[in-house]
Amino acid sequence: MPRIVIASEAGACYGVNRALELVRKAAANARGPIHTLGPLIHNPKVVGELEASGVSVASAPDQYDGGTLVLRTHGVTPAEEELARSSAEAVLDATCPFVVRAHRAAETLTNEGYDVLVFGEPGHPEVLGTLGHAPGATVVQAPEDLEGLRLKRRVGLVVQTTQSRARLRELVSALIGRVDEVRVMDTICEATSRRQAAAARLAAEADVMVVVGGRVSANTCRLAQICLGSCSRVHHIEDADELQGSWFAGAQTIGVTAGASTPQDQIDHVVRTIGALTGGSVAESVPAAESDD
């Protein structure tokens, strides 16, 4: 009988829980329509549940006139926020506090004259929002992206909250020697770092890893990548319905982790389903490693 182990740090973070509480309270009390500017979080199931409760998704700040507009957890640009406040009757800011910190860091570096680089995924809503606070900044994803860039003598680096510090160190190392000064604003979310460390520790002991969360969720995809570093059988799913019994053939230890946009009830459903498919039982969580990678 296999044991099912849940990572000691997994699932919805403070920023996500805060946003969900804010929106659900607004939906219960709002007299008019309520919309979120883009998906509130990168979890299709939760977004679908919100839509069923009357909270629709707006693709642009002025898509709907009136009503209540909620700024997503990933944040928006200053221009989008200004347009939202001029179009909606009420605006609720559900931006994660750690994302706000990245925005402030980008503004500081810009105001102090640094050549600003945003370390993150091009096109990701959080990165786009951060770019809005640092006009002229450049997005880089890896040291190779620095090739061909004409950098100023002073470079400032702000980081997407879901990146890993191991990759950040690689980028900083590539910058040293190319410019006179590198100022790093480490805006990685600590909850993200703890989840990554816990996932890495569990994956090293598991025969199979199941990573629960949206496929467009940056932090969930990062967890899957980290797990693949030490476990060859990794399955990234959005919902328990995707689980297949054949995935767990011969497994003695089945690890489960989840992204920061995954509520506890989704994790519980996945664990119960794995138990039903395998006959396994839940064992004690593996503590997070003493690492920041």
Backbone as numpy.savetxt, mean C-alpha at the origin, in Angstrom:
# Nx Ny Nz CAx CAy CAz Cx Cy Cz
-1.45 -33.70 9.11 -2.30 -32.50 9.11 -1.41 -31.25 9.11
-1.55 -30.38 8.10 -0.70 -29.18 8.04 -1.10 -28.16 9.10
-0.16 -27.31 9.44 -0.47 -26.19 10.32 -0.56 -24.93 9.48
-1.50 -24.08 9.83 -1.71 -22.81 9.14 -1.21 -21.70 10.05
-0.24 -20.94 9.56 0.39 -19.91 10.39 0.12 -18.54 9.76
-0.43 -17.64 10.56 -0.68 -16.28 10.11 0.48 -15.40 10.56
1.00 -14.58 9.66 2.10 -13.68 9.99 1.71 -12.80 11.18
2.68 -12.52 12.05 2.40 -11.75 13.26 1.97 -10.32 12.96
2.35 -9.81 11.79 1.92 -8.48 11.35 1.30 -8.66 9.97
0.00 -8.47 9.87 -0.69 -8.68 8.59 -2.03 -7.94 8.61
-2.45 -7.52 7.43 -3.78 -6.95 7.30 -3.85 -5.46 7.45
-5.09 -4.97 7.52 -5.38 -3.55 7.46 -4.59 -2.73 8.48
-4.01 -1.64 8.00 -3.20 -0.75 8.84 -4.07 0.37 9.41
-3.46 1.22 10.22 -4.19 2.32 10.85 -4.84 3.23 9.80
-4.09 3.58 8.75 -4.61 4.50 7.74 -5.84 3.96 7.04
-5.83 2.66 6.75 -6.97 2.03 6.08 -8.17 1.95 7.02
-7.94 1.50 8.25 -9.05 1.41 9.22 -9.66 2.79 9.48
-8.80 3.80 9.55 -9.28 5.18 9.76 -10.17 5.62 8.60
-9.72 5.35 7.37 -10.47 5.75 6.19 -11.81 5.03 6.11
-11.81 3.74 6.39 -13.05 2.97 6.33 -14.05 3.45 7.38
-13.56 3.75 8.57 -14.45 4.25 9.61 -15.05 5.60 9.21
-14.21 6.46 8.63 -14.67 7.78 8.21 -15.75 7.67 7.14
-15.51 6.82 6.15 -16.45 6.71 5.02 -17.74 6.02 5.45
-17.64 4.98 6.26 -18.85 4.29 6.69 -19.72 5.19 7.56
-19.10 6.00 8.39 -19.85 6.94 9.20 -20.52 7.99 8.32
-19.77 8.46 7.30 -20.33 9.45 6.38 -21.50 8.87 5.60
-21.38 7.61 5.17 -22.44 6.97 4.40 -23.70 6.81 5.24
-23.52 6.58 6.53 -24.67 6.38 7.41 -25.39 7.70 7.70
-24.65 8.82 7.64 -25.22 10.11 8.03 -25.49 11.07 6.87
-24.89 10.79 5.71 -25.01 11.72 4.59 -26.44 11.79 4.07
-26.90 13.01 3.78 -28.25 13.19 3.24 -28.25 13.15 1.71
-27.10 13.43 1.12 -27.00 13.41 -0.33 -26.03 12.33 -0.78
-25.67 12.32 -2.06 -24.74 11.31 -2.58 -23.35 11.45 -1.98
-22.64 10.34 -1.90 -21.27 10.35 -1.40 -20.40 9.55 -2.37
-19.24 10.10 -2.69 -18.34 9.47 -3.66 -16.91 9.49 -3.09
-16.09 8.57 -3.54 -14.67 8.62 -3.22 -13.92 9.01 -4.49
-12.90 9.82 -4.36 -12.12 10.23 -5.52 -11.12 9.13 -5.85
-11.50 8.27 -6.77 -10.75 7.05 -7.02 -11.12 6.03 -5.96
-10.74 4.75 -6.14 -11.03 3.75 -5.12 -10.43 4.17 -3.78
-11.21 4.07 -2.71 -10.73 4.50 -1.40 -9.45 3.78 -1.01
-9.44 2.46 -1.22 -8.26 1.63 -0.98 -8.13 0.65 -2.13
-6.98 0.02 -2.27 -6.79 -0.95 -3.35 -7.23 -2.35 -2.90
-8.54 -2.46 -2.72 -9.15 -3.74 -2.35 -10.51 -3.81 -3.03
-10.61 -4.50 -4.17 -11.85 -4.53 -4.94 -13.06 -4.99 -4.15
-12.88 -5.95 -3.26 -14.02 -6.46 -2.49 -14.57 -5.38 -1.57
-13.70 -4.67 -0.89 -14.15 -3.60 0.01 -14.79 -2.47 -0.79
-14.19 -2.11 -1.91 -14.76 -1.05 -2.75 -16.15 -1.45 -3.22
-16.32 -2.73 -3.57 -17.64 -3.22 -3.97 -18.65 -3.14 -2.84
-18.20 -3.45 -1.62 -19.09 -3.37 -0.46 -19.51 -1.92 -0.19
-18.56 -1.00 -0.38 -18.88 0.41 -0.20 -19.89 0.88 -1.25
-19.72 0.43 -2.48 -20.66 0.81 -3.54 -22.06 0.29 -3.23
-22.13 -0.92 -2.66 -23.43 -1.49 -2.31 -24.11 -0.69 -1.21
-23.30 0.02 -0.40 -23.86 0.84 0.68 -24.12 2.28 0.24
-23.89 2.54 -1.07 -24.20 3.86 -1.60 -23.02 4.78 -1.81
-21.81 4.25 -1.64 -20.60 5.06 -1.82 -19.99 4.71 -3.17
-20.16 5.59 -4.16 -19.65 5.32 -5.51 -18.26 5.90 -5.70
-17.62 5.51 -6.78 -16.26 5.97 -7.08 -16.31 7.02 -8.18
-15.71 8.17 -7.92 -15.59 9.23 -8.92 -14.19 9.18 -9.52
-14.10 9.32 -10.83 -12.79 9.26 -11.49 -12.13 10.63 -11.57
-12.90 11.69 -11.32 -12.35 13.05 -11.37 -13.03 13.89 -10.28
-12.34 14.92 -9.78 -12.89 15.73 -8.69 -14.21 16.40 -9.01
-14.44 16.72 -10.29 -15.66 17.41 -10.67 -16.61 16.52 -11.47
-16.48 15.21 -11.28 -17.34 14.30 -12.04 -18.81 14.45 -11.61
-19.00 14.72 -10.32 -20.36 14.91 -9.81 -20.46 16.28 -9.16
-21.59 16.94 -9.35 -21.83 18.22 -8.70 -22.52 17.96 -7.36
-22.06 18.66 -6.32 -22.70 18.53 -5.02 -22.32 17.25 -4.32
-23.04 16.95 -3.25 -22.77 15.74 -2.49 -21.47 15.82 -1.70
-21.07 14.69 -1.20 -19.84 14.59 -0.40 -18.79 13.83 -1.20
-17.58 14.38 -1.23 -16.47 13.73 -1.94 -15.39 13.39 -0.92
-14.93 12.14 -0.96 -13.91 11.66 -0.04 -12.58 11.52 -0.78
-11.53 12.14 -0.25 -10.19 11.99 -0.82 -9.63 10.65 -0.38
-9.18 9.85 -1.35 -8.74 8.49 -1.08 -7.52 8.43 -0.15
-7.26 7.24 0.38 -6.15 7.06 1.32 -4.81 7.37 0.68
-4.69 7.17 -0.64 -3.40 7.38 -1.31 -3.07 8.86 -1.51
-4.04 9.73 -1.23 -3.80 11.16 -1.39 -4.06 11.64 -2.81
-4.11 12.96 -2.96 -4.35 13.58 -4.26 -3.40 14.76 -4.42
-3.36 15.31 -5.60 -2.54 16.50 -5.83 -3.25 17.73 -5.26
-2.51 18.80 -4.99 -3.15 20.05 -4.53 -4.21 20.54 -5.52
-3.94 20.39 -6.82 -4.91 20.85 -7.82 -6.20 20.04 -7.75
-6.08 18.73 -7.55 -7.28 17.89 -7.43 -8.07 18.25 -6.19
-7.37 18.50 -5.09 -8.07 18.86 -3.86 -8.79 20.19 -4.01
-8.15 21.14 -4.65 -8.78 22.45 -4.85 -10.04 22.33 -5.70
-9.95 21.52 -6.77 -11.12 21.32 -7.63 -12.23 20.59 -6.89
-11.83 19.62 -6.04 -12.82 18.89 -5.27 -13.58 19.82 -4.34
-12.87 20.71 -3.68 -13.51 21.61 -2.71 -14.39 22.65 -3.39
-14.11 22.91 -4.66 -14.95 23.87 -5.38 -16.16 23.20 -6.02
-16.14 21.88 -6.12 -17.21 21.16 -6.81 -18.19 20.49 -5.85
-17.66 19.92 -4.75 -18.51 19.16 -3.83 -19.07 20.06 -2.73
-20.18 19.63 -2.17 -20.75 20.36 -1.04 -19.90 20.17 0.21
-19.32 18.97 0.34 -18.46 18.67 1.48 -17.32 17.77 1.01
-16.15 17.96 1.57 -14.99 17.12 1.25 -14.45 16.51 2.54
-14.31 15.18 2.53 -13.73 14.47 3.66 -12.35 13.98 3.24
-11.35 14.24 4.05 -9.98 13.87 3.71 -9.61 12.56 4.41
-9.57 11.46 3.64 -9.20 10.15 4.18 -7.76 9.80 3.86
-6.97 10.78 3.44 -5.57 10.52 3.12 -4.84 9.95 4.33
-4.10 8.89 4.12 -3.35 8.28 5.21 -2.36 9.30 5.78
-2.26 9.43 7.09 -1.32 10.38 7.69 0.12 10.18 7.25
0.51 8.94 6.95 1.87 8.68 6.49 2.08 9.20 5.07
1.02 9.18 4.27 1.11 9.76 2.92 1.20 11.28 3.02
0.45 11.87 3.94 0.55 13.31 4.16 1.98 13.68 4.54
2.62 12.86 5.34 4.01 13.11 5.72 4.92 13.13 4.49
4.66 12.22 3.55 5.45 12.21 2.31 5.21 13.48 1.50
3.96 13.94 1.47 3.66 15.19 0.76 4.44 16.36 1.37
4.45 16.44 2.68 5.16 17.52 3.36 6.66 17.44 3.10
7.18 16.23 3.07 8.60 16.05 2.80 8.95 16.51 1.39
8.08 16.19 0.42 8.30 16.61 -0.96 8.29 18.13 -1.06
7.37 18.76 -0.35 7.29 20.22 -0.35 8.55 20.84 0.25
9.03 20.27 1.34 10.23 20.78 2.01 11.44 20.72 1.10
11.63 19.57 0.46 12.78 19.41 -0.43 12.71 20.39 -1.61
11.51 20.56 -2.15 11.33 21.48 -3.27 11.63 22.92 -2.85
11.08 23.31 -1.71 11.27 24.68 -1.22 12.73 24.98 -0.87
13.49 23.95 -0.51 14.89 24.15 -0.15 15.83 23.99 -1.34
15.26 23.86 -2.52 16.07 23.89 -3.74 16.71 22.58 -4.16
16.27 21.47 -3.64 16.84 20.19 -4.03 16.27 19.73 -5.37
17.03 18.93 -6.08 16.55 18.23 -7.26 15.82 17.00 -6.71
14.49 17.00 -6.77 13.70 16.00 -6.04 13.46 14.75 -6.88
13.75 13.61 -6.26 13.43 12.31 -6.83 12.39 11.65 -5.94
11.38 11.07 -6.55 10.37 10.31 -5.81 10.63 8.83 -6.09
11.02 8.11 -5.05 11.29 6.68 -5.18 9.96 5.93 -5.04
9.45 5.44 -6.16 8.17 4.76 -6.12 7.76 4.24 -7.48
6.53 3.79 -7.58 6.03 3.18 -8.81 5.35 4.23 -9.69
5.85 4.44 -10.90 5.26 5.42 -11.80 3.77 5.14 -12.03
2.96 6.15 -11.94 1.53 5.98 -12.19 0.71 5.58 -10.98
1.36 5.20 -9.89 0.61 4.84 -8.69 -0.04 6.09 -8.11
-1.29 6.01 -7.64 -1.97 7.20 -7.13 -1.19 7.95 -6.04
-0.55 7.21 -5.14 0.22 7.89 -4.09 1.38 8.67 -4.69
2.06 8.07 -5.65 3.20 8.75 -6.28 2.72 9.97 -7.05
1.61 9.85 -7.76 1.08 10.99 -8.50 0.72 12.14 -7.55
0.14 11.78 -6.41 -0.19 12.80 -5.43 1.04 13.49 -4.89
2.09 12.72 -4.64 3.34 13.28 -4.13 3.99 14.19 -5.16
3.93 13.80 -6.42 4.49 14.63 -7.48 3.80 16.00 -7.53
2.52 16.02 -7.20 1.79 17.28 -7.19 2.30 18.26 -6.15
3.00 17.73 -5.14 3.57 18.57 -4.09 5.04 18.90 -4.36
5.56 18.42 -5.46 6.96 18.67 -5.81 7.07 18.88 -7.32
6.62 20.03 -7.82 6.68 20.29 -9.27 8.09 20.11 -9.82
8.18 19.37 -10.91 9.48 19.13 -11.53 10.20 17.91 -11.03
9.63 17.21 -10.05 10.28 16.01 -9.51 10.26 14.87 -10.53
11.17 13.91 -10.34 11.28 12.76 -11.23 11.04 11.48 -10.44
10.29 10.55 -11.01 10.03 9.26 -10.36 11.11 8.27 -10.77
11.68 7.58 -9.79 12.66 6.52 -10.05 12.23 5.28 -9.29
12.46 4.13 -9.90 12.03 2.87 -9.31 13.22 2.00 -8.91
14.36 2.23 -9.53 15.54 1.39 -9.31 16.78 2.18 -9.71
17.96 1.74 -9.27 19.20 2.44 -9.64 19.36 2.64 -11.15
18.86 1.69 -11.95 18.99 1.80 -13.40 18.27 3.03 -13.94
17.25 3.48 -13.22 16.49 4.65 -13.69 17.29 5.94 -13.58
18.40 5.90 -12.86 19.23 7.09 -12.72 20.08 7.33 -13.96
20.28 6.28 -14.75 21.11 6.40 -15.95 20.49 7.40 -16.92
21.27 8.32 -17.36 20.80 9.31 -18.31 20.19 10.54 -17.68
19.95 10.51 -16.36 19.39 11.68 -15.69 20.49 12.72 -15.46
20.19 13.96 -15.74 21.12 15.05 -15.44 20.72 15.64 -14.09
21.42 15.21 -13.07 21.06 15.59 -11.71 21.83 16.83 -11.26
21.19 17.62 -10.43 21.87 18.77 -9.84 22.82 18.30 -8.74
23.55 19.21 -8.17 24.54 18.84 -7.14 23.88 18.38 -5.86
22.68 18.89 -5.58 21.96 18.54 -4.36 20.68 17.80 -4.73
20.58 16.55 -4.28 19.43 15.72 -4.61 18.67 15.36 -3.33
17.36 15.53 -3.40 16.49 15.14 -2.28 15.64 13.96 -2.68
15.50 13.00 -1.79 14.79 11.76 -2.10 13.62 11.59 -1.14
12.41 11.48 -1.70 11.22 11.17 -0.91 10.70 9.82 -1.38
10.13 9.05 -0.46 9.86 7.64 -0.73 8.38 7.30 -0.63
7.88 6.56 -1.61 6.53 6.01 -1.52 6.43 5.17 -0.24
5.34 5.31 0.48 5.26 4.72 1.82 5.35 3.21 1.85
5.08 2.55 0.72 5.07 1.08 0.70 6.34 0.45 0.18
7.38 1.25 -0.06 8.65 0.71 -0.55 9.40 0.02 0.60
10.43 -0.75 0.25 11.25 -1.41 1.27 12.55 -0.65 1.46
13.07 -0.71 2.67 14.31 0.01 2.97 15.52 -0.65 2.29
15.43 -1.93 2.02 16.52 -2.59 1.31 16.68 -1.98 -0.08
15.57 -1.76 -0.78 15.62 -1.16 -2.11 16.00 0.31 -2.02
15.57 0.97 -0.95 15.95 2.37 -0.75 17.46 2.50 -0.60
18.07 1.59 0.17 19.52 1.64 0.36 20.26 1.45 -0.97
19.73 0.58 -1.83 20.35 0.37 -3.14 20.35 1.66 -3.96
19.23 2.37 -3.89 19.11 3.61 -4.66 20.04 4.69 -4.11
20.09 4.80 -2.80 20.97 5.80 -2.17 22.42 5.51 -2.50
22.80 4.25 -2.47 24.18 3.86 -2.81 24.53 4.25 -4.23
23.55 4.13 -5.13 23.80 4.49 -6.52 23.94 5.99 -6.71
23.34 6.77 -5.81 23.42 8.23 -5.90 24.73 8.77 -5.32
25.21 8.11 -4.29 26.44 8.58 -3.64 27.60 8.51 -4.63
28.30 9.61 -4.76 29.40 9.69 -5.71 29.02 10.37 -7.00
27.71 10.41 -7.27 27.23 11.08 -8.49 26.91 12.54 -8.22
26.54 12.85 -6.96 26.15 14.21 -6.60 26.87 14.61 -5.32
26.84 15.90 -5.00 27.52 16.37 -3.80 26.76 16.07 -2.52
25.43 16.09 -2.61 24.61 15.90 -1.41 23.38 15.09 -1.74
23.08 14.10 -0.90 21.85 13.33 -1.01 21.11 13.46 0.32
19.94 14.06 0.26 19.12 14.18 1.46 17.94 13.23 1.34
17.87 12.27 2.25 16.82 11.24 2.20 15.74 11.54 3.23
14.53 11.67 2.75 13.37 11.80 3.63 12.71 10.42 3.66
13.02 9.65 4.69 12.54 8.28 4.78 11.07 8.28 5.19
10.21 8.25 4.20 8.77 8.32 4.46 8.10 6.95 4.31
8.88 5.89 4.46 8.31 4.54 4.44 7.47 4.35 5.70
6.30 3.78 5.54 5.40 3.53 6.66 5.95 2.39 7.51
6.03 2.60 8.82 6.56 1.58 9.72 5.69 0.32 9.73
4.39 0.50 9.57 3.51 -0.67 9.51 3.86 -1.53 8.30
4.21 -0.89 7.20 4.62 -1.63 6.01 5.90 -2.40 6.28
6.87 -1.77 6.91 8.14 -2.43 7.21 7.93 -3.64 8.11
7.07 -3.49 9.10 6.82 -4.62 10.02 6.13 -5.77 9.29
5.21 -5.45 8.41 4.55 -6.52 7.65 5.53 -7.24 6.74
6.43 -6.50 6.14 7.42 -7.11 5.26 8.36 -8.03 6.04
8.78 -7.58 7.21 9.67 -8.40 8.03 8.98 -9.68 8.49
7.73 -9.55 8.91 6.98 -10.72 9.37 6.75 -11.71 8.23
6.45 -11.19 7.03 6.22 -12.06 5.88 7.49 -12.80 5.50
8.62 -12.11 5.53 9.90 -12.74 5.18 10.24 -13.87 6.14
10.02 -13.63 7.44 10.30 -14.65 8.44 9.42 -15.86 8.24
8.14 -15.64 8.02 7.21 -16.75 7.85 7.48 -17.52 6.57
7.77 -16.81 5.49 8.02 -17.47 4.20 9.22 -18.40 4.28
10.20 -18.06 5.10 11.40 -18.90 5.24 11.08 -20.24 5.89
9.95 -20.32 6.59 9.59 -21.56 7.27 8.43 -22.29 6.62
7.75 -21.64 5.68 6.53 -22.21 5.10 6.82 -23.00 3.83
5.98 -23.99 3.59 6.04 -24.73 2.33 5.22 -24.02 1.26
4.17 -23.34 1.69 3.30 -22.58 0.79 2.96 -21.27 1.50
2.96 -20.17 0.73 2.53 -18.88 1.27 1.31 -18.39 0.50
0.33 -17.89 1.21 -0.83 -17.26 0.61 -0.82 -15.79 1.03
-0.82 -14.90 0.03 -0.79 -13.46 0.27 -2.15 -12.91 -0.14
-2.84 -12.27 0.80 -4.21 -11.83 0.56 -4.25 -10.31 0.37
-4.83 -9.88 -0.74 -4.95 -8.44 -0.98 -5.13 -8.12 -2.44
-5.49 -6.90 -2.73 -5.74 -6.48 -4.11 -4.53 -6.65 -5.01
-4.78 -7.03 -6.25 -3.67 -7.23 -7.19 -3.05 -5.91 -7.64
-3.76 -4.81 -7.43 -3.19 -3.51 -7.75 -2.68 -2.81 -6.49
-2.68 -3.52 -5.38 -2.17 -2.97 -4.12 -0.65 -3.07 -4.11
0.03 -1.93 -4.07 1.49 -1.93 -4.12 2.09 -2.69 -2.96
1.57 -2.46 -1.75 2.19 -3.11 -0.59 1.92 -4.60 -0.58
0.76 -5.04 -1.11 0.46 -6.47 -1.16 1.36 -7.16 -2.19
1.54 -6.53 -3.34 2.43 -7.09 -4.36 3.86 -7.19 -3.83
4.27 -6.20 -3.03 5.60 -6.23 -2.44 5.74 -7.41 -1.48
4.69 -7.68 -0.71 4.72 -8.83 0.20 4.91 -10.13 -0.59
4.20 -10.26 -1.71 4.33 -11.47 -2.53 5.75 -11.61 -3.07
6.35 -10.50 -3.49 7.73 -10.54 -3.98 8.70 -10.97 -2.89
8.50 -10.42 -1.70 9.36 -10.77 -0.57 9.24 -12.25 -0.24
8.02 -12.77 -0.23 7.81 -14.18 0.07 8.48 -15.08 -0.95
8.46 -14.67 -2.22 9.10 -15.47 -3.28 10.61 -15.58 -3.09
11.17 -14.68 -2.28 12.61 -14.73 -2.02 13.03 -15.95 -1.24
12.10 -16.57 -0.51 12.48 -17.72 0.30 11.45 -18.86 0.27
10.39 -18.69 -0.52 9.38 -19.75 -0.64 8.98 -19.84 -2.11
9.07 -21.02 -2.69 8.82 -21.16 -4.13 7.34 -21.27 -4.47
6.50 -21.53 -3.49 5.07 -21.71 -3.73 4.32 -20.56 -3.06
4.14 -19.48 -3.82 3.49 -18.27 -3.30 2.27 -17.98 -4.17
1.14 -17.75 -3.54 -0.10 -17.47 -4.26 -0.68 -16.16 -3.75
-0.82 -15.19 -4.65 -1.40 -13.89 -4.32 -2.87 -13.94 -4.74
-3.77 -13.82 -3.77 -5.20 -13.90 -4.06 -5.90 -12.66 -3.52
-7.07 -12.37 -4.08 -7.91 -11.29 -3.58 -9.03 -11.80 -2.69
-9.42 -13.05 -2.90 -10.56 -13.58 -2.18 -10.39 -15.08 -1.97
-11.01 -15.60 -0.91 -10.89 -17.02 -0.57 -11.41 -17.93 -1.68
-12.32 -17.44 -2.52 -12.88 -18.25 -3.60 -11.82 -18.69 -4.60
-10.67 -18.01 -4.62 -9.61 -18.36 -5.57 -8.76 -19.54 -5.10
-8.85 -19.89 -3.85 -8.00 -20.95 -3.29 -8.28 -22.30 -3.96
-7.21 -23.07 -4.19 -7.32 -24.40 -4.77 -6.61 -25.41 -3.89
-7.27 -26.51 -3.63 -6.70 -27.54 -2.76 -5.37 -28.06 -3.25
-5.17 -28.11 -4.56 -3.93 -28.66 -5.12 -2.70 -27.82 -4.75
-2.92 -26.55 -4.42 -1.80 -25.69 -4.05 -1.06 -26.20 -2.81
-1.78 -26.94 -1.96 -1.23 -27.28 -0.66 -0.79 -28.74 -0.54
-0.71 -29.41 -1.69 -0.32 -30.82 -1.68 1.06 -31.00 -1.02
1.12 -31.85 -0.02 2.38 -32.16 0.65 2.87 -31.10 1.62
2.15 -30.02 1.76 2.60 -28.93 2.63 2.38 -29.27 4.10
3.40 -29.01 4.90 3.29 -29.17 6.34 3.00 -27.84 7.04
3.55 -26.76 6.46 3.33 -25.43 7.02 2.81 -24.52 5.93
1.65 -23.94 6.16 1.02 -23.01 5.21 1.01 -21.63 5.86
1.70 -20.70 5.24 1.76 -19.35 5.78 0.74 -18.43 5.12
0.20 -17.51 5.90 -0.77 -16.54 5.39 -0.35 -15.14 5.83
-0.27 -14.24 4.88 -0.05 -12.84 5.20 -1.02 -12.02 4.36
-1.11 -10.73 4.65 -2.09 -9.90 3.94 -1.61 -8.47 3.89
-1.99 -7.78 2.82 -1.61 -6.39 2.63 -2.33 -5.45 3.56
-1.87 -4.23 3.59 -2.40 -3.22 4.50 -3.80 -2.76 4.15
-4.32 -3.20 2.99 -5.69 -2.85 2.60 -6.65 -4.02 2.79
-6.22 -5.03 3.52 -7.03 -6.24 3.70 -7.62 -6.31 5.10
-8.94 -6.14 5.25 -9.57 -6.22 6.56 -9.46 -7.61 7.18
-9.58 -7.66 8.50 -9.41 -8.91 9.23 -10.41 -9.97 8.81
-11.65 -9.57 8.48 -12.64 -10.58 8.12 -12.27 -11.32 6.84
-11.57 -10.65 5.92 -11.12 -11.33 4.70 -10.02 -12.33 5.02
-9.12 -11.95 5.92 -8.05 -12.88 6.33 -8.68 -14.11 6.99
-9.63 -13.89 7.90 -10.29 -14.99 8.61 -10.98 -15.94 7.63
-11.62 -15.37 6.61 -12.31 -16.20 5.62 -11.31 -17.07 4.86
-10.17 -16.51 4.49 -9.14 -17.26 3.78 -8.61 -18.40 4.67
-8.34 -18.11 5.92 -7.80 -19.12 6.83 -8.81 -20.25 7.03
-10.07 -19.91 7.20 -11.10 -20.95 7.36 -11.18 -21.82 6.11
-11.10 -21.19 4.94 -11.19 -21.94 3.69 -9.99 -22.87 3.51
-8.80 -22.39 3.84 -7.61 -23.25 3.76 -7.77 -24.44 4.70
-8.29 -24.18 5.90 -8.52 -25.26 6.85 -9.49 -26.29 6.30
-10.54 -25.82 5.64 -11.53 -26.74 5.07 -10.94 -27.56 3.92
-10.05 -26.94 3.14 -9.45 -27.62 1.99 -8.38 -28.64 2.41
-7.71 -28.36 3.50 -6.54 -29.17 3.88 -6.71 -29.96 5.16
-7.69 -29.61 5.95 -7.82 -30.24 7.26 -6.85 -29.68 8.27
-6.17 -28.61 7.90 -5.16 -28.02 8.78 -5.79 -27.17 9.87
-4.97 -26.84 10.87 -5.43 -26.00 11.97 -4.47 -24.84 12.15
-4.97 -23.77 12.74 -4.17 -22.56 12.92 -3.18 -22.75 14.05
-1.92 -22.40 13.77 -0.86 -22.49 14.77 -0.45 -21.08 15.19
0.42 -20.97 16.14 0.88 -19.67 16.63 1.63 -18.92 15.55
1.45 -17.61 15.50 2.11 -16.78 14.50 3.61 -16.79 14.70
4.35 -16.65 13.59 5.79 -16.52 13.64 6.14 -15.06 13.85
6.92 -14.72 14.87 7.25 -13.30 15.12 8.00 -12.68 13.97
7.89 -11.36 13.86 8.63 -10.63 12.82 10.11 -10.71 13.08
10.88 -10.78 12.01 12.34 -10.81 12.13 12.85 -9.45 12.57
14.00 -9.45 13.18 14.64 -8.18 13.56 15.34 -7.62 12.34
14.53 -7.09 11.43 15.07 -6.58 10.16 14.18 -5.48 9.66
14.72 -4.57 8.87 13.91 -3.51 8.27 13.78 -3.69 6.78
14.11 -4.85 6.25 14.06 -5.06 4.81 12.64 -5.41 4.37
